[in-house]
Amino acid sequence: MPNTATGKYHQHRQDAIRSAAAVFAEKGYHGSSTGDIAEHLGIKQGSLYYYFKSKEEALVEVCLYAMRDYVQQMDTIAASEQPFEAKLIATITSHVSKYREHNGALKVYHAERLYLPKAKREKLYRLGSGYRQKLEGIFEQGVQSGAVRETTDCRFAAQAVIGICNAWGELIVRDPEMDLFDVIQKCTALLSNGFINK
Amino acid sequence: MPNTATGKYHQHRQDAIRSAAAVFAEKGYHGSSTGDIAEHLGIKQGSLYYYFKSKEEALVEVCLYAMRDYVQQMDTIAASEQPFEAKLIATITSHVSKYREHNGALKVYHAERLYLPKAKREKLYRLGSGYRQKLEGIFEQGVQSGAVRETTDCRFAAQAVIGICNAWGELIVRDPEMDLFDVIQKCTALLSNGFINK
DNA sequence: TATATTTTCAATAGACCTATAGAATTAGAA
DNA sequence: TTCTAATTCTATAGGTCTATTGAAAATATA
C-alpha cells in the first residue's frame, strides 16, 4: 500500500504522470502501452499500477496536469488590470509556451480527452470551458473599452485564439528549432490586424 | 482473388474506405478495431481483408481519400484569376466544408497520419506540403498586388489559415448544429482584418 | 542490528486484436 | 441449368495488452 501521507509518494507519482504525458504525446493514448510508460520511467510494467489503478487514470492525471497551470495562468491574466492588447499577448504567450512545457501534456489533453468516458471528461470540460469563458470576458471588456471591433462575436473570438494557439503549439512541439517568440509575435499581429492591407 | 478490372470491386472498396474513415474519425486509429470497421460496413471482421491487406493500408487509403479532393480544389483556386480576397474565401470555404464531407477523413488525416511508418507518410506529406505551398503562393501574389500587407510572412500566413480551418473543422464535426457559413464568414473576417478596432 | 513499511518485481490470467486459411455462399457467364 | 470466378464467412493461430497477485528488494524506523 502506498504511503500517501509523505510527499515522496506524491513526488514519484508526479514523475509517473510526466512519463505518461511524454509517451502519450508521442504515440497517442491507444498507441501507447503501459509497458512504454513504465520503460520511460525506468520501472517494470506491473509496477506502474502502484501509481495508477488503470491506464485510463493515467490519462486523466495527464490531462489535469496540463490544465491546472494553464487555467490558473488565464485566471491571473483575466484578473489583471492591463489593457486588452496586453492581455491578448499574455494569453497567446502563455498558451503557446505551454506546448513546450509539461512534456506535451497539453497536446495530450487536446488530442485524447475525447476518449475518456463521459463522467471523467466532464471535470476536464469544466476546466476548459472556464478557460474559454475567461478569454471571452477579456474580449467583451475589449469591446466595451473600444479596443475591439464592436461587431466581434466574442465567443468565436475566444475559440479562434485557442484554435490558433493549439495549431501553432502542435507545430512548435514537432519542430524544436522553431522560434517561440517569432510565432507569438506573428500570431498576435494576425489576431490583431489580419492580413489585409488598408 | 478480387476482380480489380470491373468497377465493382473498386466501388465496394471505396465503401470500405468510407467506413474506415467514419470509424477512425470517431475512435481514433489505435482505438478502432478491424471488427469495428467491418461492423460499420455490414460484413464480418475477416472479410475486411478482402479489401485491405492490413489495417494500416486502410489508414493510408483514408488519408489519400481525404487529401485528393482537398488538394485538387486548392489547385483550382490557385490557378483561377480571382483577386486575393476571393481566393481566401474560396480556400476557407473549401477547407471548412470538407470537414463535414468524406466521413471525417480529413480529421483522420490530421490526427492519425503521424502514426504511419515514415515511407508511407512521405507521399501524404508531399500532398499536404503542396497544398500549403499553393496557399503560400496566393499570399505572395496578394502581397504583390498590394492586397496583403507587405510585412506578411507568407509561410506563416498559409499555415495560420490551415490551422484555423482545422480548428473550426473539428468544432463543426463535433457540433452538427453549427452554421457552416457563419463560421466561414467569421474566419474570413478574422484573417482579413483581425479583432482590433481602428 | 532487527523490525516494519514502502516500493518494485516476476509471473500470469484473461481479454482482445490482427491476419490467415480454407469452406461456404453468391453472382454472373455460358 | 451448370460451371466458374468473385465475395463473404467461420475458425483460429499467434501476438499483445491490461490488470492482479504474492514474493522480493529496498528503505525507513527503532
CSV table of C-alpha atoms (C1' of nucleotides) in Angstrom, one decimal, chain A residues 1-3 43-44 47 50-51, chain C residues 5-12:
chain,number,residue,atom,x,y,z
A,1,MET,CA,0.0,0.0,0.0
A,2,PRO,CA,1.4,3.4,-0.9
A,3,ASN,CA,2.1,6.0,1.8
A,43,ILE,CA,10.4,0.7,-13.8
A,44,LYS,CA,8.7,-2.5,-14.9
A,47,SER,CA,5.0,-1.6,-11.1
A,50,TYR,CA,1.4,1.2,-7.8
A,51,TYR,CA,0.8,4.7,-9.0
C,5,DT,C1',6.9,-0.3,6.0
C,6,DT,C1',7.2,1.1,1.3
C,7,DT,C1',8.3,0.1,-3.3
C,8,DT,C1',9.4,-2.9,-7.1
C,9,DC,C1',9.4,-7.2,-9.3
C,10,DA,C1',8.3,-11.6,-11.8
C,11,DA,C1',4.7,-14.4,-13.4
C,12,DT,C1',0.5,-14.9,-15.3
